[in-house]
Short mmCIF file of C-alpha atoms in Angstrom, two decimals:
data_model
loop_
_atom_site.label_atom_id
_atom_site.label_comp_id
_atom_site.label_asym_id
_atom_site.label_seq_id
_atom_site.Cartn_x
_atom_site.Cartn_y
_atom_site.Cartn_z
CA MET A 1 134.74 -137.83 66.03
CA GLY A 2 137.20 -138.10 68.88
CA VAL A 3 137.73 -135.35 71.41
CA GLY A 4 139.83 -137.27 73.89
CA ALA A 5 139.91 -136.20 77.53
CA PHE A 6 138.18 -132.92 78.27
CA ALA A 7 138.55 -132.54 82.02
CA ASP A 8 139.31 -128.97 83.07
CA CYS A 9 138.24 -127.64 79.65
CA GLY A 10 135.50 -125.23 78.68
CA SER A 11 133.25 -126.53 75.94
CA VAL A 12 134.07 -129.10 73.31
CA VAL A 13 132.82 -128.25 69.83
CA ALA A 14 133.90 -130.13 66.70
CA GLY A 15 136.72 -131.74 68.65
CA ARG A 16 138.10 -128.52 70.15
CA ALA A 17 137.96 -127.30 73.73
CA HIS A 18 137.67 -123.67 74.76
CA ALA A 19 137.17 -122.03 78.11
CA ALA A 20 133.70 -121.14 79.30
CA GLU A 21 133.32 -117.70 80.84
CA PRO A 22 132.03 -117.71 84.44
CA HIS A 23 129.09 -115.49 85.38
CA GLU A 24 128.27 -114.14 88.81
CA HIS A 25 124.51 -114.04 88.21
CA SER A 26 122.17 -115.44 85.60
CA PRO A 27 120.91 -112.86 83.08
CA ALA A 28 117.28 -113.81 83.75
CA PRO A 29 115.33 -115.47 86.59
CA LEU A 30 115.72 -119.26 86.60
CA SER A 31 114.19 -122.03 88.68
CA GLY A 32 114.64 -125.66 89.57
CA ALA A 33 117.30 -127.61 87.72
CA LEU A 34 118.22 -124.70 85.44
CA GLN A 35 119.05 -122.46 88.41
CA TRP A 36 121.07 -125.30 89.92
CA ALA A 37 122.96 -125.59 86.65
CA TRP A 38 123.69 -121.87 86.56
CA ASP A 39 124.92 -121.85 90.17
CA ASN A 40 127.36 -124.69 89.50
CA HIS A 41 129.25 -123.51 86.42
CA ARG A 42 131.49 -126.19 84.99
CA MET A 43 132.69 -127.10 81.53
CA ASP A 44 130.34 -127.62 78.58
CA VAL A 45 130.55 -130.66 76.31
CA GLU A 46 128.85 -131.38 73.00
CA LEU A 47 128.46 -134.97 71.78
CA PRO A 48 127.41 -135.66 68.18
CA GLU A 49 124.66 -138.07 69.25
CA LEU A 50 122.83 -135.53 71.42
CA PRO A 51 121.02 -132.33 70.32
CA PHE A 52 121.79 -130.51 73.59
CA PRO A 53 125.09 -129.65 75.33
CA LEU A 54 126.21 -131.34 78.52
CA ARG A 55 127.85 -129.83 81.58
CA THR A 56 129.95 -131.43 84.32
CA TYR A 57 128.74 -131.49 87.94
CA GLY A 58 130.12 -132.90 91.15
CA PRO A 59 133.66 -134.26 91.56
CA ASP A 60 135.99 -134.48 88.58
CA GLY A 61 135.01 -137.52 86.53
CA ASN A 62 137.93 -137.39 84.09
CA TRP A 63 135.29 -137.52 81.36
CA SER A 64 136.46 -138.31 77.83
CA TYR A 65 134.82 -139.07 74.50
CA GLU A 66 136.32 -140.87 71.53
CA ASP A 67 134.88 -142.88 68.62
CA GLY A 68 131.37 -142.92 70.06
CA VAL A 69 132.42 -143.96 73.58
CA LEU A 70 131.93 -141.69 76.60
CA THR A 71 134.11 -142.64 79.58
CA GLY A 72 133.90 -141.42 83.16
CA TRP A 73 135.58 -142.31 86.43
CA ALA A 74 134.15 -142.37 89.95
CA GLY A 75 136.56 -141.79 92.79
CA ALA A 76 136.61 -143.51 96.17
CA ARG A 77 133.33 -143.34 98.11
CA GLN A 78 131.59 -141.16 95.54
CA ASP A 79 127.80 -141.54 95.33
CA ARG A 80 124.49 -139.68 95.49
CA PHE A 81 121.98 -141.12 97.97
CA VAL A 82 119.87 -139.71 100.81
CA PRO A 83 119.10 -142.59 103.23
CA PRO A 84 115.37 -142.85 104.01
CA THR A 85 116.29 -143.98 107.54
CA GLY A 86 118.06 -140.70 108.31
CA GLU A 87 116.99 -137.12 108.97
CA ALA A 88 119.37 -135.33 106.58
CA LEU A 89 118.06 -134.24 103.18
CA ASP A 90 121.46 -133.73 101.57
CA PRO A 91 123.51 -136.57 100.08
CA ALA A 92 126.44 -137.55 102.29
CA ALA A 93 128.68 -137.56 99.21
CA ASP A 94 128.59 -136.57 95.55
CA ALA A 95 129.49 -138.29 92.28
CA PRO A 96 130.68 -137.16 88.83
CA ARG A 97 127.83 -136.23 86.49
CA LEU A 98 127.59 -135.00 82.90
CA LEU A 99 124.14 -133.47 82.34
CA GLY A 100 122.13 -131.43 79.85
CA ALA A 101 118.60 -130.11 79.33
CA PRO A 102 116.64 -131.72 76.46
CA GLU A 103 113.42 -130.15 75.26
CA GLY A 104 110.02 -131.84 75.17
CA ASP A 105 109.44 -135.58 75.04
CA PHE A 106 112.59 -137.65 74.70
CA GLN A 107 114.39 -140.96 75.14
CA LEU A 108 118.06 -141.07 76.15
CA ILE A 109 119.67 -144.46 75.48
CA ALA A 110 123.12 -145.87 76.20
CA ARG A 111 124.83 -149.19 76.63
CA VAL A 112 126.54 -148.98 80.01
CA THR A 113 129.64 -150.99 80.91
CA VAL A 114 131.10 -150.89 84.42
CA GLY A 115 134.56 -151.91 85.60
CA PHE A 116 133.21 -153.46 88.78
CA ALA A 117 135.69 -153.49 91.65
CA ALA A 118 133.51 -153.23 94.78
CA SER A 119 129.91 -153.57 95.91
CA PHE A 120 127.59 -150.87 94.57
CA ASP A 121 129.97 -149.64 91.88
CA ALA A 122 127.66 -148.46 89.08
CA GLY A 123 127.19 -146.71 85.79
CA VAL A 124 124.13 -144.48 85.81
CA LEU A 125 121.67 -142.60 83.64
CA TYR A 126 120.61 -139.69 85.85
CA VAL A 127 117.76 -137.13 85.90
CA HIS A 128 117.75 -134.00 88.07
CA VAL A 129 114.78 -131.66 88.62
CA GLY A 130 116.01 -130.02 91.83
CA GLU A 131 118.27 -130.44 94.86
CA ARG A 132 115.57 -132.54 96.55
CA ALA A 133 114.22 -134.19 93.40
CA TRP A 134 116.37 -136.48 91.26
CA ALA A 135 116.61 -140.11 90.16
CA LYS A 136 119.08 -142.62 88.80
CA LEU A 137 118.89 -145.76 86.69
CA CYS A 138 121.93 -147.92 87.41
CA LEU A 139 123.86 -150.98 86.37
CA GLU A 140 125.18 -151.73 89.85
CA TYR A 141 127.18 -154.47 91.57
CA SER A 142 124.42 -155.01 94.12
CA PRO A 143 126.12 -156.28 96.21
CA ASP A 144 127.81 -159.22 94.48
CA VAL A 145 126.08 -159.55 91.11
CA PRO A 146 125.48 -156.95 88.35
CA THR A 147 121.90 -155.70 88.75
CA VAL A 148 119.66 -153.06 87.21
CA CYS A 149 118.74 -150.78 90.14
CA THR A 150 116.82 -147.54 90.55
CA VAL A 151 116.78 -144.70 93.06
CA VAL A 152 114.10 -141.98 93.12
CA THR A 153 114.72 -139.09 95.50
CA ARG A 154 111.97 -136.78 96.70
CA GLY A 155 113.69 -135.41 99.77
CA HIS A 156 114.85 -138.86 100.88
CA SER A 157 115.88 -141.58 98.43
CA ASP A 158 114.23 -144.92 97.87
CA ASP A 159 116.16 -147.92 96.53
CA ALA A 160 114.92 -150.80 94.36
CA ASN A 161 116.50 -153.68 92.47
CA SER A 162 115.04 -154.83 89.13
CA PHE A 163 116.83 -157.75 87.41
CA THR A 164 120.32 -159.23 87.37
CA VAL A 165 122.67 -159.10 84.39
CA GLU A 166 125.31 -161.53 83.14
CA GLY A 167 128.55 -159.70 82.47
CA SER A 168 129.33 -156.04 82.98
CA SER A 169 127.11 -154.35 80.34
CA VAL A 170 123.43 -153.53 79.88
CA TRP A 171 121.39 -151.01 77.88
CA LEU A 172 119.61 -148.29 79.85
CA ARG A 173 116.94 -145.79 78.77
CA ILE A 174 115.39 -142.71 80.37
CA SER A 175 112.21 -141.32 78.78
CA ARG A 176 110.06 -138.27 79.51
CA THR A 177 106.63 -137.07 78.49
CA GLY A 178 105.08 -134.09 80.28
CA ARG A 179 105.82 -134.51 83.99
CA ALA A 180 106.34 -138.29 83.78
CA PHE A 181 109.62 -140.20 83.53
CA ALA A 182 110.12 -143.86 82.66
CA PHE A 183 113.09 -146.18 83.21
CA HIS A 184 113.73 -149.18 80.96
CA ALA A 185 116.63 -151.63 80.60
CA SER A 186 117.59 -154.13 77.93
CA ARG A 187 120.06 -156.97 77.57
CA ASP A 188 120.31 -156.53 73.78
CA GLY A 189 119.25 -152.94 73.01
CA GLU A 190 116.19 -154.22 71.13
CA HIS A 191 113.70 -155.61 73.65
CA TRP A 192 113.15 -153.26 76.58
CA THR A 193 112.06 -154.30 80.07
CA PHE A 194 109.91 -151.81 81.96
CA VAL A 195 111.54 -150.84 85.25
CA ARG A 196 109.78 -147.78 86.64
CA LEU A 197 107.32 -144.91 85.97
CA PHE A 198 107.39 -141.85 88.25
CA THR A 199 107.33 -138.06 88.58
CA LEU A 200 109.80 -135.61 90.12
CA ALA A 201 107.89 -132.39 89.57
CA ASP A 202 107.23 -131.39 93.18
CA GLU A 203 110.29 -129.13 93.36
CA GLY A 204 110.50 -127.84 89.79
CA PRO A 205 108.96 -128.37 86.36
CA ALA A 206 109.86 -131.63 84.64
CA SER A 207 110.42 -129.61 81.47
CA ALA A 208 113.49 -128.04 83.13
CA ALA A 209 115.04 -131.40 84.03
CA LEU A 210 118.71 -132.14 83.48
CA VAL A 211 119.54 -135.64 82.24
CA GLY A 212 122.73 -137.49 81.46
CA PHE A 213 125.43 -139.72 82.86
CA MET A 214 126.97 -140.54 86.24
CA ALA A 215 129.58 -142.88 87.74
CA GLN A 216 129.59 -144.02 91.37
CA SER A 217 131.66 -146.09 93.82
CA PRO A 218 129.93 -145.68 97.21
CA VAL A 219 132.08 -148.05 99.28
CA GLY A 220 134.94 -148.81 96.90
CA GLU A 221 138.12 -147.13 95.76
CA GLY A 222 136.66 -146.04 92.42
CA CYS A 223 135.60 -147.50 89.09
CA VAL A 224 135.49 -146.69 85.39
CA VAL A 225 132.25 -146.54 83.40
CA THR A 226 131.75 -146.37 79.64
CA PHE A 227 128.64 -145.33 77.74
CA ASP A 228 128.40 -146.28 74.07
CA HIS A 229 125.69 -146.84 71.44
CA LEU A 230 124.41 -143.43 72.55
CA ALA A 231 121.05 -142.52 71.04
CA TYR A 232 118.47 -139.78 71.44
CA ARG A 233 114.83 -139.82 70.30
CA ASP A 234 112.44 -136.89 70.55
CA SER A 235 109.47 -139.08 71.46
CA TRP A 236 107.94 -141.16 74.25
CA PRO A 237 108.08 -144.97 73.80
CA GLN A 238 105.13 -146.47 71.92
CA GLY A 239 104.38 -148.71 74.89
CA LEU A 240 105.88 -148.94 78.36
CA ARG A 241 105.36 -152.67 78.88
CA ASP A 242 105.34 -154.16 75.36
CA GLY A 243 109.12 -154.30 74.89
CA SER A 244 109.29 -151.32 72.52
#
């Protein structure tokens, strides 16, 4: 199924785009990530691999989907990071995101390929619980070799490198059970390396989390990111450290 570019559209259903109606207020009280989603109305997107719709956030990512490949573009100096050495609690910049709200336990999987052009260009799987609580799992040029990196933000962001990658592609996976999230990465999509286990539930319930895709180019002039081999599982991994 190919829907082509869907920037500036409403929702994409069965390959067609139609405008989403804006609302001034939500029809019922919301909290955490769901309230954030309501307050930032953008276009809705449905991908055949995922059982929940996605919505665009942040700058225009020129998102497109065709033949199983999701493509997004980061513009110059676009990123989400709150330096732990600073006082501010808001990111200095923003980056294109495409996010949705899965129910219950899940795994979101994608092979991520980045058109690296500058240090810290990255393709990202992203999870958002609130404005002060979010995390990203990245394939990042960090700073001169492709590397699996993570950022967990609880007010301020931390920053950690995992392992380096040959080439411009790697498989990434976000999982959730209850209030816990896990990050894994894989060179082949079969054997998974444990990267991180954490919570983000201080600001809002983990069950209301938004998850999905992001592109960033913090110091560069922009980059393109593709996500393919998309997969969704409604379960937690059998083991976090056994390669499953």
